[in-house]
Amino acid sequence: MTISRYIPIANKQTSHFHLLKKSIILGITCLLMLSSNVSLAQISEPKEPTRIMFLLDASQSMVGRWESGTKYDIAQRLLSEIVDSINNVNNVEMALRVYGHTKNYPPQDCDDTRLEVPFASGNAYAIKKKLGVIKPSGTTPIAMSIEECGKDFPDTKGRNIIIIITDGIEECDGDPCAVSYALQKKGIVLKPFVIGMGIRDDFIKQFECVGNYYDAGNEESFRTIFNVVISQALNNTTAQVNLIDAYGKPTETNVNMSFYDNNNGKLVHNFVHTMNAKGVPDTVPLDPSIDYRIVAHTLPPVTLDSAGLNPGKHTTIGLNTPQGDLFLKITGTNQYKKLKCIIRKDGEQKTLHVQDFSTTQRFLVGTYDLEVLCLPRLYVEDVEIAQSKTTTVEIPNPGLITILTNSKGYGSIYKYNKDEIEWVCDLTTPLTKETLVLQPGQYKAVYRPTLARKSIYTVEQDFIVSSGASKSITLK
């Protein structure tokens, strides 16, 4: 449907802990099944590596008993199984950093952290071998260890993840939360995973700001949680973004959507919204470890401040983006060269968009003010854009007026507005012949030769401009 609006000559001028008991292999299989449904129209996922840093607590408290053995023995056994299971996964690199194992406690040595196995693919044997010779003995420098992890990652682009396994809190006056946040803000790592082994309830809050915290109260839940974390670290989940129209239906599409990481503000993805063959919003692969800010690049843009994903589950995200079209038209033959129009939201001075005449542009449903950049300016207020309709704003075809003078001088063109005249433009001083494109109406030219030394030599001449017509006047 089209809504037409013709603009007459006389216009008024106006100033937004779920445990998944799946094995790692099942998680990878699900990813492959989900990704097979991703449309070819989508941008392919980057083939950059996923790097997993295992940051293991080997402080003296890890020799404490925990069901079937010491905490360290249980962590060593399960971590060995984990690295074995992902050793041959494509584009995955692993590393091992340990703290609290090179010095005894007491005395306390807060520099007790060391990269034991650097990043490489297929290095599960090296990690297991190192785990077998480590003996818990020292203190717990968590903040310093996280900071050192940031230096362990290669400088090349990749999806960098830290998985912290610990049974205690910071003991060296560091601030793990601040260090973790700084690494995320710099884009060095994604939000870390923290697996607590029987940590006291009053200590848990100290880890929630470090990363995605999972509390393992017993050996069985420790195994389940570790598998969940690995699945999240390796696998994307899927999401469907619904662009909602004015009737609450997900019918809007063909809009670019930018996905930003809320932790560091960096751009992660761009996806042009697509409807699949069934007329349903297409599925996009996203990292469940990231809290996204989504910007739909409509005019004006629509932002969802926070979009968290459910790992391993399809997530539906909605943004209200009802849209209609604005068509700018000139009556008759167009005498202008690329005439433009400034579009502003109703009541705002900020320019939203500059649109060419004879073009159609989509806008969010609402009211807008237009400023047509012709001579004289035309101001069109309260233009309504309705859902799925085209609003046409039409202006008259201009006329041509040629100003001739016998000598160089100073002059201006004015337009009659009832009993007053309003300035339109100045004449170009060095020229004795000038052609202007003006909207139809009644005008006055005022001119004084450069050599004339008295104001009484000012020349005035009225003239009329008609649509599609051309004429000339001489100012003597």
Short mmCIF file of N, CA and C in Angstrom, two decimals, residues 18-142:
data_model
loop_
_atom_site.label_atom_id
_atom_site.label_comp_id
_atom_site.label_asym_id
_atom_site.label_seq_id
_atom_site.Cartn_x
_atom_site.Cartn_y
_atom_site.Cartn_z
N HIS A 18 22.71 -24.27 34.52
CA HIS A 18 22.00 -25.46 34.03
C HIS A 18 23.03 -26.51 33.64
N LEU A 19 22.93 -27.70 34.23
CA LEU A 19 23.89 -28.77 33.91
C LEU A 19 23.40 -29.59 32.74
N LEU A 20 24.23 -29.83 31.80
CA LEU A 20 23.87 -30.66 30.65
C LEU A 20 24.68 -31.95 30.74
N LYS A 21 24.00 -33.06 31.04
CA LYS A 21 24.70 -34.32 31.26
C LYS A 21 24.95 -35.01 29.93
N LYS A 22 25.90 -34.47 29.24
CA LYS A 22 26.28 -35.03 27.94
C LYS A 22 27.79 -35.25 27.94
N SER A 23 28.23 -36.20 27.22
CA SER A 23 29.66 -36.42 27.05
C SER A 23 30.20 -35.42 26.05
N ILE A 24 31.50 -35.27 26.02
CA ILE A 24 32.11 -34.33 25.09
C ILE A 24 31.87 -34.76 23.65
N ILE A 25 31.97 -36.05 23.40
CA ILE A 25 31.77 -36.53 22.03
C ILE A 25 30.36 -36.25 21.57
N LEU A 26 29.37 -36.43 22.46
CA LEU A 26 27.98 -36.12 22.11
C LEU A 26 27.83 -34.65 21.80
N GLY A 27 28.52 -33.79 22.58
CA GLY A 27 28.44 -32.35 22.34
C GLY A 27 28.96 -31.99 20.98
N ILE A 28 30.07 -32.60 20.58
CA ILE A 28 30.64 -32.32 19.26
C ILE A 28 29.73 -32.83 18.17
N THR A 29 29.13 -34.02 18.39
CA THR A 29 28.20 -34.58 17.40
C THR A 29 27.01 -33.66 17.21
N CYS A 30 26.47 -33.12 18.32
CA CYS A 30 25.33 -32.20 18.23
C CYS A 30 25.70 -30.96 17.45
N LEU A 31 26.91 -30.47 17.67
CA LEU A 31 27.35 -29.29 16.92
C LEU A 31 27.34 -29.56 15.43
N LEU A 32 27.85 -30.74 15.04
CA LEU A 32 27.88 -31.05 13.62
C LEU A 32 26.48 -31.16 13.05
N MET A 33 25.55 -31.73 13.83
CA MET A 33 24.17 -31.86 13.36
C MET A 33 23.52 -30.50 13.21
N LEU A 34 23.77 -29.61 14.20
CA LEU A 34 23.18 -28.28 14.14
C LEU A 34 23.76 -27.47 12.99
N SER A 35 25.07 -27.58 12.84
CA SER A 35 25.71 -26.77 11.80
C SER A 35 25.29 -27.19 10.42
N SER A 36 24.81 -28.45 10.27
CA SER A 36 24.37 -28.89 8.95
C SER A 36 23.11 -28.19 8.52
N ASN A 37 22.40 -27.55 9.50
CA ASN A 37 21.17 -26.84 9.17
C ASN A 37 21.42 -25.38 8.86
N VAL A 38 22.66 -24.94 8.99
CA VAL A 38 22.95 -23.54 8.77
C VAL A 38 22.93 -23.24 7.29
N SER A 39 22.24 -22.16 6.93
CA SER A 39 22.08 -21.82 5.52
C SER A 39 23.40 -21.46 4.87
N LEU A 40 23.50 -21.81 3.58
CA LEU A 40 24.69 -21.44 2.82
C LEU A 40 24.81 -19.95 2.67
N ALA A 41 23.69 -19.24 2.89
CA ALA A 41 23.72 -17.79 2.76
C ALA A 41 24.45 -17.14 3.91
N GLN A 42 24.66 -17.88 5.00
CA GLN A 42 25.33 -17.29 6.14
C GLN A 42 26.84 -17.26 5.90
N ILE A 43 27.47 -16.40 6.65
CA ILE A 43 28.92 -16.31 6.58
C ILE A 43 29.53 -17.53 7.27
N SER A 44 30.50 -18.17 6.68
CA SER A 44 31.12 -19.35 7.27
C SER A 44 31.84 -18.98 8.55
N GLU A 45 31.85 -19.92 9.49
CA GLU A 45 32.56 -19.69 10.73
C GLU A 45 34.06 -19.62 10.45
N PRO A 46 34.74 -18.73 11.14
CA PRO A 46 36.18 -18.63 10.92
C PRO A 46 36.88 -19.91 11.36
N LYS A 47 37.97 -20.25 10.67
CA LYS A 47 38.69 -21.48 10.98
C LYS A 47 39.85 -21.20 11.91
N GLU A 48 39.71 -20.18 12.75
CA GLU A 48 40.75 -19.87 13.71
C GLU A 48 40.73 -20.92 14.83
N PRO A 49 41.86 -21.15 15.50
CA PRO A 49 41.91 -22.21 16.51
C PRO A 49 41.18 -21.83 17.80
N THR A 50 40.71 -22.85 18.49
CA THR A 50 40.22 -22.69 19.86
C THR A 50 41.36 -23.11 20.78
N ARG A 51 41.79 -22.21 21.65
CA ARG A 51 42.91 -22.48 22.56
C ARG A 51 42.37 -22.59 23.99
N ILE A 52 42.63 -23.70 24.63
CA ILE A 52 42.14 -23.94 25.98
C ILE A 52 43.32 -24.00 26.94
N MET A 53 43.35 -23.04 27.86
CA MET A 53 44.36 -23.05 28.92
C MET A 53 43.74 -23.67 30.17
N PHE A 54 44.30 -24.78 30.63
CA PHE A 54 43.88 -25.38 31.89
C PHE A 54 44.75 -24.79 33.00
N LEU A 55 44.13 -24.01 33.89
CA LEU A 55 44.84 -23.40 35.01
C LEU A 55 44.48 -24.20 36.26
N LEU A 56 45.44 -25.00 36.75
CA LEU A 56 45.17 -25.99 37.80
C LEU A 56 45.76 -25.56 39.13
N ASP A 57 44.93 -25.63 40.16
CA ASP A 57 45.35 -25.38 41.53
C ASP A 57 46.11 -26.61 42.06
N ALA A 58 47.39 -26.41 42.44
CA ALA A 58 48.17 -27.48 43.07
C ALA A 58 48.73 -26.98 44.40
N SER A 59 47.94 -26.13 45.07
CA SER A 59 48.35 -25.66 46.39
C SER A 59 48.18 -26.77 47.42
N GLN A 60 48.70 -26.56 48.64
CA GLN A 60 48.72 -27.63 49.63
C GLN A 60 47.34 -28.12 50.04
N SER A 61 46.30 -27.26 49.86
CA SER A 61 44.94 -27.71 50.23
C SER A 61 44.43 -28.80 49.30
N MET A 62 45.01 -28.92 48.11
CA MET A 62 44.55 -29.92 47.14
C MET A 62 44.94 -31.35 47.54
N VAL A 63 45.72 -31.52 48.62
CA VAL A 63 46.02 -32.87 49.12
C VAL A 63 44.92 -33.36 50.05
N GLY A 64 43.92 -32.51 50.31
CA GLY A 64 42.81 -32.90 51.17
C GLY A 64 41.96 -33.98 50.54
N ARG A 65 41.36 -34.85 51.38
CA ARG A 65 40.54 -35.95 50.90
C ARG A 65 39.22 -35.43 50.35
N TRP A 66 38.75 -36.08 49.27
CA TRP A 66 37.48 -35.71 48.64
C TRP A 66 36.90 -36.96 48.01
N GLU A 67 36.09 -37.67 48.76
CA GLU A 67 35.48 -38.92 48.32
C GLU A 67 36.52 -39.99 47.98
N SER A 68 36.76 -40.28 46.69
CA SER A 68 37.58 -41.45 46.33
C SER A 68 39.09 -41.23 46.43
N GLY A 69 39.51 -40.00 46.73
CA GLY A 69 40.94 -39.72 46.79
C GLY A 69 41.19 -38.29 47.20
N THR A 70 42.41 -37.80 46.96
CA THR A 70 42.68 -36.39 47.23
C THR A 70 42.09 -35.55 46.10
N LYS A 71 41.87 -34.29 46.39
CA LYS A 71 41.32 -33.40 45.36
C LYS A 71 42.23 -33.36 44.14
N TYR A 72 43.54 -33.32 44.39
CA TYR A 72 44.45 -33.26 43.24
C TYR A 72 44.39 -34.54 42.42
N ASP A 73 44.33 -35.71 43.09
CA ASP A 73 44.26 -36.97 42.35
C ASP A 73 43.02 -37.03 41.46
N ILE A 74 41.89 -36.56 42.00
CA ILE A 74 40.64 -36.57 41.24
C ILE A 74 40.73 -35.60 40.06
N ALA A 75 41.26 -34.39 40.32
CA ALA A 75 41.42 -33.41 39.25
C ALA A 75 42.38 -33.92 38.19
N GLN A 76 43.48 -34.54 38.62
CA GLN A 76 44.46 -35.08 37.67
C GLN A 76 43.84 -36.16 36.79
N ARG A 77 43.08 -37.06 37.42
CA ARG A 77 42.48 -38.17 36.68
C ARG A 77 41.48 -37.68 35.63
N LEU A 78 40.60 -36.77 36.05
CA LEU A 78 39.58 -36.29 35.13
C LEU A 78 40.17 -35.39 34.05
N LEU A 79 41.12 -34.54 34.42
CA LEU A 79 41.76 -33.68 33.42
C LEU A 79 42.50 -34.52 32.39
N SER A 80 43.11 -35.61 32.81
CA SER A 80 43.79 -36.51 31.87
C SER A 80 42.81 -37.11 30.89
N GLU A 81 41.63 -37.50 31.40
CA GLU A 81 40.60 -38.05 30.51
C GLU A 81 40.13 -36.99 29.51
N ILE A 82 39.97 -35.78 30.00
CA ILE A 82 39.47 -34.68 29.15
C ILE A 82 40.44 -34.40 28.01
N VAL A 83 41.72 -34.23 28.33
CA VAL A 83 42.68 -33.88 27.28
C VAL A 83 42.82 -35.02 26.27
N ASP A 84 42.68 -36.25 26.74
CA ASP A 84 42.69 -37.40 25.82
C ASP A 84 41.52 -37.32 24.84
N SER A 85 40.34 -36.95 25.36
CA SER A 85 39.13 -36.98 24.54
C SER A 85 39.12 -35.90 23.47
N ILE A 86 39.83 -34.79 23.69
CA ILE A 86 39.82 -33.71 22.70
C ILE A 86 41.16 -33.57 21.99
N ASN A 87 42.05 -34.52 22.20
CA ASN A 87 43.40 -34.42 21.65
C ASN A 87 43.42 -34.32 20.14
N ASN A 88 42.48 -35.00 19.49
CA ASN A 88 42.48 -35.05 18.03
C ASN A 88 41.39 -34.20 17.39
N VAL A 89 40.77 -33.33 18.17
CA VAL A 89 39.75 -32.43 17.62
C VAL A 89 40.44 -31.36 16.79
N ASN A 90 39.94 -31.13 15.59
CA ASN A 90 40.55 -30.15 14.70
C ASN A 90 40.51 -28.74 15.29
N ASN A 91 41.56 -27.99 15.03
CA ASN A 91 41.66 -26.57 15.41
C ASN A 91 41.58 -26.35 16.92
N VAL A 92 41.99 -27.33 17.71
CA VAL A 92 42.03 -27.17 19.16
C VAL A 92 43.48 -27.28 19.63
N GLU A 93 43.90 -26.28 20.41
CA GLU A 93 45.21 -26.29 21.03
C GLU A 93 45.03 -26.23 22.55
N MET A 94 45.89 -26.93 23.29
CA MET A 94 45.79 -26.96 24.75
C MET A 94 47.10 -26.51 25.39
N ALA A 95 46.98 -26.04 26.64
CA ALA A 95 48.16 -25.69 27.43
C ALA A 95 47.83 -25.94 28.90
N LEU A 96 48.86 -26.06 29.72
CA LEU A 96 48.69 -26.31 31.15
C LEU A 96 49.55 -25.34 31.95
N ARG A 97 48.89 -24.56 32.80
CA ARG A 97 49.60 -23.73 33.78
C ARG A 97 49.16 -24.20 35.17
N VAL A 98 50.11 -24.30 36.09
CA VAL A 98 49.83 -24.79 37.44
C VAL A 98 50.38 -23.78 38.44
N TYR A 99 49.67 -23.63 39.56
CA TYR A 99 50.18 -22.76 40.62
C TYR A 99 50.17 -23.51 41.96
N GLY A 100 51.10 -23.09 42.86
CA GLY A 100 51.16 -23.67 44.20
C GLY A 100 51.87 -25.00 44.27
N HIS A 101 52.81 -25.26 43.36
CA HIS A 101 53.42 -26.59 43.32
C HIS A 101 54.95 -26.60 43.32
N THR A 102 55.56 -25.43 43.22
CA THR A 102 57.03 -25.41 43.15
C THR A 102 57.68 -24.99 44.48
N LYS A 103 56.88 -24.45 45.40
CA LYS A 103 57.40 -24.03 46.71
C LYS A 103 56.50 -24.58 47.81
N ASN A 104 57.08 -24.76 49.00
CA ASN A 104 56.30 -25.26 50.13
C ASN A 104 55.60 -24.12 50.86
N TYR A 105 54.54 -24.48 51.55
CA TYR A 105 53.81 -23.52 52.40
C TYR A 105 53.68 -24.11 53.80
N PRO A 106 54.09 -23.38 54.87
CA PRO A 106 54.82 -22.11 54.78
C PRO A 106 56.28 -22.36 54.39
N PRO A 107 57.01 -21.28 54.08
CA PRO A 107 56.53 -19.90 53.95
C PRO A 107 55.74 -19.71 52.65
N GLN A 108 55.09 -18.57 52.54
CA GLN A 108 54.25 -18.29 51.37
C GLN A 108 55.08 -17.65 50.25
N ASP A 109 54.99 -18.22 49.05
CA ASP A 109 55.67 -17.66 47.88
C ASP A 109 54.60 -17.35 46.83
N CYS A 110 54.28 -16.08 46.66
CA CYS A 110 53.18 -15.67 45.77
C CYS A 110 53.60 -15.60 44.31
N ASP A 111 54.84 -15.99 44.01
CA ASP A 111 55.27 -16.10 42.62
C ASP A 111 55.20 -17.55 42.13
N ASP A 112 54.55 -18.40 42.91
CA ASP A 112 54.55 -19.84 42.61
C ASP A 112 53.51 -20.18 41.54
N THR A 113 53.83 -19.84 40.30
CA THR A 113 52.98 -20.19 39.15
C THR A 113 53.89 -20.44 37.96
N ARG A 114 53.57 -21.45 37.14
CA ARG A 114 54.47 -21.78 36.04
C ARG A 114 53.68 -22.42 34.89
N LEU A 115 54.05 -22.00 33.67
CA LEU A 115 53.51 -22.64 32.47
C LEU A 115 54.24 -23.97 32.30
N GLU A 116 53.52 -25.07 32.49
CA GLU A 116 54.15 -26.39 32.43
C GLU A 116 54.14 -26.98 31.03
N VAL A 117 53.07 -26.74 30.28
CA VAL A 117 52.98 -27.23 28.90
C VAL A 117 52.45 -26.10 28.03
N PRO A 118 53.22 -25.59 27.08
CA PRO A 118 52.75 -24.49 26.24
C PRO A 118 51.72 -24.96 25.22
N PHE A 119 51.11 -23.98 24.55
CA PHE A 119 50.06 -24.28 23.59
C PHE A 119 50.59 -25.08 22.41
N ALA A 120 49.83 -26.12 22.07
CA ALA A 120 50.12 -26.94 20.89
C ALA A 120 48.91 -27.82 20.64
N SER A 121 48.82 -28.34 19.45
CA SER A 121 47.78 -29.32 19.16
C SER A 121 48.34 -30.71 19.40
N GLY A 122 47.48 -31.65 19.81
CA GLY A 122 47.90 -33.02 20.01
C GLY A 122 48.91 -33.21 21.13
N ASN A 123 48.83 -32.39 22.19
CA ASN A 123 49.82 -32.47 23.27
C ASN A 123 49.25 -33.09 24.54
N ALA A 124 48.23 -33.93 24.42
CA ALA A 124 47.61 -34.55 25.60
C ALA A 124 48.63 -35.37 26.40
N TYR A 125 49.51 -36.10 25.71
CA TYR A 125 50.51 -36.92 26.42
C TYR A 125 51.42 -36.05 27.29
N ALA A 126 51.86 -34.92 26.75
CA ALA A 126 52.74 -34.03 27.51
C ALA A 126 52.03 -33.50 28.75
N ILE A 127 50.74 -33.16 28.62
CA ILE A 127 49.98 -32.66 29.76
C ILE A 127 49.81 -33.75 30.81
N LYS A 128 49.45 -34.96 30.40
CA LYS A 128 49.26 -36.06 31.35
C LYS A 128 50.57 -36.42 32.07
N LYS A 129 51.65 -36.38 31.32
CA LYS A 129 52.96 -36.69 31.92
C LYS A 129 53.32 -35.67 32.99
N LYS A 130 53.06 -34.41 32.71
CA LYS A 130 53.37 -33.36 33.68
C LYS A 130 52.46 -33.47 34.90
N LEU A 131 51.18 -33.75 34.69
CA LEU A 131 50.24 -33.90 35.81
C LEU A 131 50.70 -35.01 36.75
N GLY A 132 51.33 -36.05 36.21
CA GLY A 132 51.74 -37.19 37.03
C GLY A 132 52.90 -36.91 37.96
N VAL A 133 53.66 -35.86 37.74
CA VAL A 133 54.83 -35.58 38.59
C VAL A 133 54.63 -34.39 39.51
N ILE A 134 53.52 -33.67 39.35
CA ILE A 134 53.26 -32.48 40.18
C ILE A 134 52.81 -32.91 41.57
N LYS A 135 53.34 -32.24 42.60
CA LYS A 135 52.97 -32.50 43.98
C LYS A 135 52.47 -31.20 44.62
N PRO A 136 51.19 -31.14 45.03
CA PRO A 136 50.67 -29.93 45.68
C PRO A 136 51.45 -29.61 46.95
N SER A 137 51.78 -28.31 47.12
CA SER A 137 52.61 -27.98 48.27
C SER A 137 52.51 -26.53 48.72
N GLY A 138 52.09 -25.61 47.85
CA GLY A 138 52.26 -24.20 48.16
C GLY A 138 50.98 -23.42 48.39
N THR A 139 51.02 -22.14 48.01
CA THR A 139 49.93 -21.20 48.26
C THR A 139 49.07 -21.05 47.01
N THR A 140 48.17 -20.03 47.02
CA THR A 140 47.17 -19.90 45.96
C THR A 140 47.21 -18.51 45.31
N PRO A 141 48.15 -18.24 44.41
CA PRO A 141 48.22 -16.94 43.72
C PRO A 141 47.35 -16.93 42.46
N ILE A 142 46.02 -16.88 42.64
CA ILE A 142 45.11 -17.00 41.50
C ILE A 142 45.23 -15.80 40.56
#
